[in-house]
mmCIF file of C-alpha atoms in Angstrom:
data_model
loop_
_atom_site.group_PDB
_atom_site.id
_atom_site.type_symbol
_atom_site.label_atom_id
_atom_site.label_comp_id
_atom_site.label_asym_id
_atom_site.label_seq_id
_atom_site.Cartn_x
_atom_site.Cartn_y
_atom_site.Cartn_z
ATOM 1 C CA UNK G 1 52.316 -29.843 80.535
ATOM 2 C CA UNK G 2 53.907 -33.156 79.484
ATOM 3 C CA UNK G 3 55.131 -33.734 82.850
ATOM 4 C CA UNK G 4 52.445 -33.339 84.518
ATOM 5 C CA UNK G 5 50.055 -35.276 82.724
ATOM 6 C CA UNK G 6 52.631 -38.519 82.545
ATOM 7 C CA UNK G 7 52.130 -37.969 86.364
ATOM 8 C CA UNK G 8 48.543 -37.119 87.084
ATOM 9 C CA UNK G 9 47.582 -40.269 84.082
ATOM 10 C CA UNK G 10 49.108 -43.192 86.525
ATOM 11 C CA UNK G 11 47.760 -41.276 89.707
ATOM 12 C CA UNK G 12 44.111 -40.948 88.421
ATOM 13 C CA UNK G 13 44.143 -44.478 86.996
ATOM 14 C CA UNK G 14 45.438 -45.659 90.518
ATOM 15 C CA UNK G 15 43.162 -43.777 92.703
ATOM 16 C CA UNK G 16 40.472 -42.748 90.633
ATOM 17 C CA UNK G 17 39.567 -45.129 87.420
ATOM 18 C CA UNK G 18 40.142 -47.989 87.279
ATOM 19 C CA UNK G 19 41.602 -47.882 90.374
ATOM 20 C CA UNK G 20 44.409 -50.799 89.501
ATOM 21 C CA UNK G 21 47.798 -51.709 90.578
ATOM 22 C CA UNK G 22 50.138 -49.803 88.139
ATOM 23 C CA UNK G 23 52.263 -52.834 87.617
ATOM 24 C CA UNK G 24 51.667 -54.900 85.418
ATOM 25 C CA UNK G 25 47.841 -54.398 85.202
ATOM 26 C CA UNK G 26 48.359 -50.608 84.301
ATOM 27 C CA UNK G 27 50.647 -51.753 81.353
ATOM 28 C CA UNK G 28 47.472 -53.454 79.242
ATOM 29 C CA UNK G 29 45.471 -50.138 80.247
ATOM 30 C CA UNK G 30 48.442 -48.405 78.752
ATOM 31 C CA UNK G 31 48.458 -50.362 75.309
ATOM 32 C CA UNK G 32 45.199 -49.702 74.791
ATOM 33 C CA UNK G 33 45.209 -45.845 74.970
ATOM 34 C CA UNK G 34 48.068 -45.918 72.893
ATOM 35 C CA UNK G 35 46.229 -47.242 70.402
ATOM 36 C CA UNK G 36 43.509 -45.124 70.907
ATOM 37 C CA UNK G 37 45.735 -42.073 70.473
ATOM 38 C CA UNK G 38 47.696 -43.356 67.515
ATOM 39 C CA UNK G 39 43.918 -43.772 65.882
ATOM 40 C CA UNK G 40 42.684 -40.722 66.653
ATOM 41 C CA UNK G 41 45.740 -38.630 65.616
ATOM 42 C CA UNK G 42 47.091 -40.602 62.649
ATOM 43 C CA UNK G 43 43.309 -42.325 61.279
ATOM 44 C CA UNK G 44 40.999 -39.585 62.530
ATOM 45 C CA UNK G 45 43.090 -36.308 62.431
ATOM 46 C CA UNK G 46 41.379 -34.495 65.167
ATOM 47 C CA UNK G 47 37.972 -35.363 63.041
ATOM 48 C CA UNK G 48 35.293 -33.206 64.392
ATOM 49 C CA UNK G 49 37.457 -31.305 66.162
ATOM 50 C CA UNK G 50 40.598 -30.413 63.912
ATOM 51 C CA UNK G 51 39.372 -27.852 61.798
ATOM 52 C CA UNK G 52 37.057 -25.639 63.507
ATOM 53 C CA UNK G 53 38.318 -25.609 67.266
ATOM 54 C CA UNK G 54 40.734 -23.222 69.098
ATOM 55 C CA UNK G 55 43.618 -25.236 70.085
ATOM 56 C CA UNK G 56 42.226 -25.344 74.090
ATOM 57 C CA UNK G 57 39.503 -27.201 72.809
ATOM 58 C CA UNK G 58 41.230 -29.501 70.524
ATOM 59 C CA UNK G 59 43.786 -30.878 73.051
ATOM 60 C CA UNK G 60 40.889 -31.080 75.778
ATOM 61 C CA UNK G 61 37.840 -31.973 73.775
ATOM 62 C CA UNK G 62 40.882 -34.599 72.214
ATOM 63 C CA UNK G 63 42.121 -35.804 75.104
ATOM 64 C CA UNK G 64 38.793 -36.798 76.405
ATOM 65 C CA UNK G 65 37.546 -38.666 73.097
ATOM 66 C CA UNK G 66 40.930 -40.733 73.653
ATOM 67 C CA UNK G 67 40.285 -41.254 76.924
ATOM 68 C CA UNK G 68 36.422 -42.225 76.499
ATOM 69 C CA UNK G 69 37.487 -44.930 74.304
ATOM 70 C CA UNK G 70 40.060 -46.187 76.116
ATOM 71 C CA UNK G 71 37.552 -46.837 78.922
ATOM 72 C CA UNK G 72 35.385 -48.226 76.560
ATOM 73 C CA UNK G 73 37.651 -50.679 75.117
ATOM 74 C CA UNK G 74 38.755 -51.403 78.634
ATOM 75 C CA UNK G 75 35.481 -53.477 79.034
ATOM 76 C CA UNK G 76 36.690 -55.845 76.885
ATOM 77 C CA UNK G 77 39.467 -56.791 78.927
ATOM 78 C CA UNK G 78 39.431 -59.951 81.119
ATOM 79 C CA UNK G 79 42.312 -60.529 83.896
ATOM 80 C CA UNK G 80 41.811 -64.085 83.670
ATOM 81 C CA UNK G 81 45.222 -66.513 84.258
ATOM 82 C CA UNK G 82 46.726 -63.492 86.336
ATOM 83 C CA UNK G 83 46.835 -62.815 89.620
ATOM 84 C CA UNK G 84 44.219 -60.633 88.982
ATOM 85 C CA UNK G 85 41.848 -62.314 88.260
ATOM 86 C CA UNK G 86 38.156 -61.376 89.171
ATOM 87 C CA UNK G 87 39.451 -58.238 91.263
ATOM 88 C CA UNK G 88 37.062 -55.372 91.532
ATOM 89 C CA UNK G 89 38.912 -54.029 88.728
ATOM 90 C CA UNK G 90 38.783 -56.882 86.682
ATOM 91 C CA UNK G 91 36.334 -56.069 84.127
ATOM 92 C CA UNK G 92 35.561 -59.898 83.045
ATOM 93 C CA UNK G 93 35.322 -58.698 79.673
ATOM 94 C CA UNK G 94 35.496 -61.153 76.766
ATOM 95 C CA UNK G 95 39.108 -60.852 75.326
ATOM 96 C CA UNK G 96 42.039 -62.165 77.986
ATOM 97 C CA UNK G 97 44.447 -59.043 78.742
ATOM 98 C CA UNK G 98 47.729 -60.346 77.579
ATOM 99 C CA UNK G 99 46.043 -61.741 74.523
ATOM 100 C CA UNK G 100 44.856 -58.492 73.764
ATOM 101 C CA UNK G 101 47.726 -56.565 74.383
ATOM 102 C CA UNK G 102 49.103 -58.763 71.321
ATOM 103 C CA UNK G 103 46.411 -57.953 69.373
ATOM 104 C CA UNK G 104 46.258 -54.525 69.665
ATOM 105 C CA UNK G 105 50.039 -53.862 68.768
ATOM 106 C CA UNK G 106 49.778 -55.674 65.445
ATOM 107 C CA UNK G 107 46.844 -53.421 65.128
ATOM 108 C CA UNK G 108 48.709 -50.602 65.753
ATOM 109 C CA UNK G 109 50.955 -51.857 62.676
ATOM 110 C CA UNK G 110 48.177 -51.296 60.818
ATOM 111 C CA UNK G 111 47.182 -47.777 61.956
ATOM 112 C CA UNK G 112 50.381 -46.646 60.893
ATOM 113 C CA UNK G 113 50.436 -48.169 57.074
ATOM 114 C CA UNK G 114 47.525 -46.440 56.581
ATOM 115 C CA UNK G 115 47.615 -43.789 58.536
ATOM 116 C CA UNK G 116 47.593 -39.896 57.280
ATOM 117 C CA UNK G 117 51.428 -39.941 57.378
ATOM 118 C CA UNK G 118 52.978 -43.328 56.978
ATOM 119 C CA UNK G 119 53.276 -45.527 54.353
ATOM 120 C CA UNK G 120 50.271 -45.623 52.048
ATOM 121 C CA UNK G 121 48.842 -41.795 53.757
ATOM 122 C CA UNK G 122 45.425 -43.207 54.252
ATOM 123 C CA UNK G 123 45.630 -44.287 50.769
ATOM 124 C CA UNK G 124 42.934 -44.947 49.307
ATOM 125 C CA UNK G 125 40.792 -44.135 52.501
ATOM 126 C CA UNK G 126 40.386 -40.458 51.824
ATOM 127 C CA UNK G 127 38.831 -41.044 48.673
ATOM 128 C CA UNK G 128 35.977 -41.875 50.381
ATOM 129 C CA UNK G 129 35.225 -38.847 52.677
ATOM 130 C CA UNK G 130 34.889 -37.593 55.973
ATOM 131 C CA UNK G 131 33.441 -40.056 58.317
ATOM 132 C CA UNK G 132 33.466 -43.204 56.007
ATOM 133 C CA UNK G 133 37.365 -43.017 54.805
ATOM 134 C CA UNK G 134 38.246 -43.122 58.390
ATOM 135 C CA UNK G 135 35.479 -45.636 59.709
ATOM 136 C CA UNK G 136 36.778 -48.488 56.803
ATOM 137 C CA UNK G 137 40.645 -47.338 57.758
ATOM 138 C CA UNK G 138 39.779 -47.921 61.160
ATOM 139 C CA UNK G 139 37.998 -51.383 60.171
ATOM 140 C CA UNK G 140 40.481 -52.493 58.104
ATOM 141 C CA UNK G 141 43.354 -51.636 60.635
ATOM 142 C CA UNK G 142 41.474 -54.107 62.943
ATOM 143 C CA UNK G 143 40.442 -57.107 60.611
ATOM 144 C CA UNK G 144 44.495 -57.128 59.236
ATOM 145 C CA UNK G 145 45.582 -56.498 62.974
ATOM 146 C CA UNK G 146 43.638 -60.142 64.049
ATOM 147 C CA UNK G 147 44.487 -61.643 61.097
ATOM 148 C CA UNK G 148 48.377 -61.643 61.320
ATOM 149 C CA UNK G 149 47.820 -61.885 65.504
ATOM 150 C CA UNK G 150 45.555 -64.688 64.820
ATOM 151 C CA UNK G 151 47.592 -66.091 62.025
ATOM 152 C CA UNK G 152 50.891 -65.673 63.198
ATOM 153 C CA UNK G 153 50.211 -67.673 66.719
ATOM 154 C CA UNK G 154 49.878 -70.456 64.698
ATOM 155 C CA UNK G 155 53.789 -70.953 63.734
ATOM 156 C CA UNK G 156 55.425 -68.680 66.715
ATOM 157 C CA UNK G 157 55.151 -67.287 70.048
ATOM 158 C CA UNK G 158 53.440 -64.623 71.213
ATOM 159 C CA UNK G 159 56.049 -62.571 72.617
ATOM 160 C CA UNK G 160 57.821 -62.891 69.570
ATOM 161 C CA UNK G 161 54.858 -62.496 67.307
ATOM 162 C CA UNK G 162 53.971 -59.043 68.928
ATOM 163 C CA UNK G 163 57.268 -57.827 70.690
ATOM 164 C CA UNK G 164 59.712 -59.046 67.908
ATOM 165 C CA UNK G 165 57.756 -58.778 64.448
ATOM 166 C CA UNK G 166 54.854 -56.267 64.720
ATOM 167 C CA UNK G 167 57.243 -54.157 67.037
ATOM 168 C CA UNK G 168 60.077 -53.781 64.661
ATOM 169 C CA UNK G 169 57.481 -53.423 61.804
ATOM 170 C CA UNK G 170 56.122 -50.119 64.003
ATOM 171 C CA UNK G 171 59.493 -49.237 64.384
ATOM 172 C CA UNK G 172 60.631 -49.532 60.690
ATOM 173 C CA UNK G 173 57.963 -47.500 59.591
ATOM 174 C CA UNK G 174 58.549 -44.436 61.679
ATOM 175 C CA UNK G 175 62.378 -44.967 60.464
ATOM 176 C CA UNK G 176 62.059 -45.407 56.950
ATOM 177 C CA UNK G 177 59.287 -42.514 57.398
ATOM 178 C CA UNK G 178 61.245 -40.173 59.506
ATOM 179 C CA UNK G 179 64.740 -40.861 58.907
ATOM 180 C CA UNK G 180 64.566 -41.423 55.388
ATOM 181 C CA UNK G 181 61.642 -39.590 53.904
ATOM 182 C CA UNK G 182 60.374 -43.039 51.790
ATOM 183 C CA UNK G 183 63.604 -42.582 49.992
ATOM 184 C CA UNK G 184 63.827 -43.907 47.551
ATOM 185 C CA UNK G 185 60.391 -44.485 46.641
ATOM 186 C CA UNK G 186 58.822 -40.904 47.831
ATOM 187 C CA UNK G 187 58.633 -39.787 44.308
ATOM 188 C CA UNK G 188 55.862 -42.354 43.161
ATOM 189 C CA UNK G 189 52.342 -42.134 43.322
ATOM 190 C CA UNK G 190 50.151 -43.870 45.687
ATOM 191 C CA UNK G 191 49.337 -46.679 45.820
ATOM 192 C CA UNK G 192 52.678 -47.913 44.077
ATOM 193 C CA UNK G 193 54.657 -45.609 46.717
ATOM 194 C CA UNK G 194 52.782 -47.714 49.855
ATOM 195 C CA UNK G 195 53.617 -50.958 48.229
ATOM 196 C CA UNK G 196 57.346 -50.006 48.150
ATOM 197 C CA UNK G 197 57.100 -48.571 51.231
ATOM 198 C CA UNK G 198 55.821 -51.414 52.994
ATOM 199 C CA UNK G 199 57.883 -54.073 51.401
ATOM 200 C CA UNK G 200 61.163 -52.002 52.547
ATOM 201 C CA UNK G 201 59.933 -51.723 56.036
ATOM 202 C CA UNK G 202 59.250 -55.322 55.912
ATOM 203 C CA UNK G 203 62.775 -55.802 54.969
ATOM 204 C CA UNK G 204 64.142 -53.538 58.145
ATOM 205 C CA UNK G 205 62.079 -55.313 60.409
ATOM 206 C CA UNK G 206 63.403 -58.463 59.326
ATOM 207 C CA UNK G 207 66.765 -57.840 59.114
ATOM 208 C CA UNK G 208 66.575 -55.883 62.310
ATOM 209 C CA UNK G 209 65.202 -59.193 64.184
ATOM 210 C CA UNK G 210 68.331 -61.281 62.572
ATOM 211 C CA UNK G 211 70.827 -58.757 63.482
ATOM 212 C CA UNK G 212 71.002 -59.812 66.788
ATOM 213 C CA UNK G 213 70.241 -63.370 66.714
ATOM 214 C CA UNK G 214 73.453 -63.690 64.258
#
């Protein structure tokens, strides 16, 4: 099933919609429905879907959610300052594409602090119930997301602001999460345990960016 939906993806986004060159415009439709599925799995949990639904329905009636909002958020996108640029594909919308691509991985850094099994476990989000917890997570992922995108352009590069920092930040928290179970701070309560958490993955990330540059 994997296979052939990694296949069937690129050849209905080629052919079908969009209908855009797979390289390199199909890499900023990619980013986006990764964050779209990384939101829906790890902010929403499935949310209507998860708890009632026969597993057919979940994956399907799933699948298409993250696909709906992936072509919604796809109107945002502008090709401008490509060669791209106002192609029937382009969808002029009001965010450039590699500029967004930035933006939506230091979102995704975000997603995943908060999220129902990283870091702070949608700490203290759940407190407020199904649909507001996950509607001010998925606020909050986005206003911190521009912020340090926004912020951090200011003293560095992009590339290194999005590739280098956010993306060992992602990284460090599905390795201090999965690798190392929060050790050693998966014995303390929330929100002390997400504070810990996120300091140590800062750490990693950081120490993971020198280790190469030494």
């Amino acid at each position: 099933l994997l296979v052939v939906v990694s296949v069937a993806g690129p050849l209905f986004t080629r052919h079908v919609y969009p209908r855009f060159p797979l390289f390199p415009v199909g890499f900023w439709w990619g980013i986006i429905l990764f964050t779209v599925t990384l939101w829906y799995s790890m902010v929403w949990n499935g949310w209507p879907l998860n708890q009632r639904s026969s597993p057919a329905v979940r994956c399907i009636g799933g699948g298409s959610i993250i696909l709906g909002v992936t072509a919604l958020l796809w109107q945002l996108v502008n090709l401008s300052g490509t060669p791209f640029a106002n192609a029937p594909y382009d969808p002029r919308g009001p965010f450039q594409a590699e500029w967004f691509f930035g933006l939506l991985v230091w979102i995704i850094v975000w997603i995943q602090a908060f999220s129902n099994v990283l870091t702070f476990q949608q700490w203290p989000f759940y407190k407020l119930g199904k649909p507001w917890g996950e509607l001010a997570n998925s606020l909050t992922a986005v206003i911190l997301g521009w912020a340090c995108w926004t912020g951090s352009l200011g003293f560095m590069g992009p590339t290194f602001s999005f590739a280098a920092v956010a993306g060992s930040i992602i990284g460090m928290q599905n390795f201090h999460g999965a690798i190392f179970g929060y050790y050693p701070f998966a014995g303390y309560k929330q929100p002390k345990r997400g504070i810990f958490n996120f300091l140590a993955e800062l750490v990693f990330a950081f120490g993971w960016i020198a280790l190469p540059r030494t």
